[in-house]
Amino acid sequence: MGNITTIDRWLSPSQAAEIIPYSAWQIRKFCRQGILPHSKRPGSKQNRIMIKQSDLVNFIQQGAAA
């Protein structure tokens, strides 16, 4: 067997807030400030912020806005 590729799950700020000790509002703020990598879901009126689960893990491992 070769390499196993994992699929990265996309999370909304609310879903991310259920995983880490920050509110959805704080997570959106980190995204706006460029502290937390994110993408905006195309086609939605609100340009919904989406965060890769792996980016969220890296964010926490690096000290989460320390």
Tab-separated table of C-alpha atoms in Angstrom:
chain	number	residue	atom	x	y	z
A	1	MET	CA	0.000	0.000	0.000
A	2	GLY	CA	1.145	3.506	-0.807
A	3	ASN	CA	0.554	6.790	0.880
A	4	ILE	CA	-2.715	7.277	2.655
A	5	THR	CA	-4.246	10.676	2.040
A	6	THR	CA	-6.436	12.131	4.732
A	7	ILE	CA	-9.294	14.401	3.851
A	8	ASP	CA	-9.239	17.691	5.710
A	9	ARG	CA	-12.586	18.617	7.220
A	10	TRP	CA	-13.843	22.200	6.852
A	11	LEU	CA	-15.353	23.856	9.936
A	12	SER	CA	-17.432	26.961	10.493
A	13	PRO	CA	-16.354	29.299	13.317
A	14	SER	CA	-19.198	27.864	15.429
A	15	GLN	CA	-17.984	24.309	14.857
A	16	ALA	CA	-14.404	25.353	15.630
A	17	ALA	CA	-15.618	26.973	18.867
A	18	GLU	CA	-16.940	23.588	19.976
A	19	ILE	CA	-13.409	22.173	19.673
A	20	ILE	CA	-11.237	24.949	21.111
A	21	PRO	CA	-11.769	27.268	24.097
A	22	TYR	CA	-12.678	30.368	22.057
A	23	SER	CA	-16.050	31.728	21.006
A	24	ALA	CA	-17.154	31.797	17.377
A	25	TRP	CA	-16.829	35.597	17.512
A	26	GLN	CA	-13.185	35.351	18.659
A	27	ILE	CA	-12.426	32.802	15.936
A	28	ARG	CA	-13.886	35.130	13.275
A	29	LYS	CA	-11.731	37.929	14.704
A	30	PHE	CA	-8.590	35.751	14.465
A	31	CYS	CA	-9.489	35.045	10.821
A	32	ARG	CA	-9.996	38.746	10.012
A	33	GLN	CA	-6.665	39.576	11.665
A	34	GLY	CA	-4.884	36.918	9.611
A	35	ILE	CA	-3.917	34.927	12.697
A	36	LEU	CA	-5.974	31.875	11.737
A	37	PRO	CA	-5.882	30.680	8.102
A	38	HIS	CA	-9.324	30.382	6.534
A	39	SER	CA	-11.278	30.461	3.320
A	40	LYS	CA	-14.568	32.053	2.403
A	41	ARG	CA	-17.211	29.783	0.973
A	42	PRO	CA	-18.082	31.060	-2.477
A	43	GLY	CA	-21.671	31.635	-3.416
A	44	SER	CA	-22.999	32.512	-0.001
A	45	LYS	CA	-24.390	35.965	0.753
A	46	GLN	CA	-22.284	36.314	3.860
A	47	ASN	CA	-19.043	34.919	2.369
A	48	ARG	CA	-19.109	32.350	5.142
A	49	ILE	CA	-15.742	31.770	6.802
A	50	MET	CA	-14.549	28.165	6.726
A	51	ILE	CA	-11.484	26.812	8.549
A	52	LYS	CA	-9.585	23.618	7.775
A	53	GLN	CA	-9.435	21.343	10.782
A	54	SER	CA	-5.671	20.911	10.261
A	55	ASP	CA	-5.215	24.714	10.371
A	56	LEU	CA	-7.187	24.816	13.615
A	57	VAL	CA	-4.949	22.110	15.105
A	58	ASN	CA	-1.819	24.032	14.028
A	59	PHE	CA	-3.288	27.228	15.506
A	60	ILE	CA	-3.716	25.531	18.890
A	61	GLN	CA	-0.297	23.845	18.780
A	62	GLN	CA	1.379	27.199	18.079
A	63	GLY	CA	-0.145	28.773	21.155
A	64	ALA	CA	-3.471	30.093	19.833
A	65	ALA	CA	-3.013	33.846	19.557
A	66	ALA	CA	-0.499	33.939	22.378
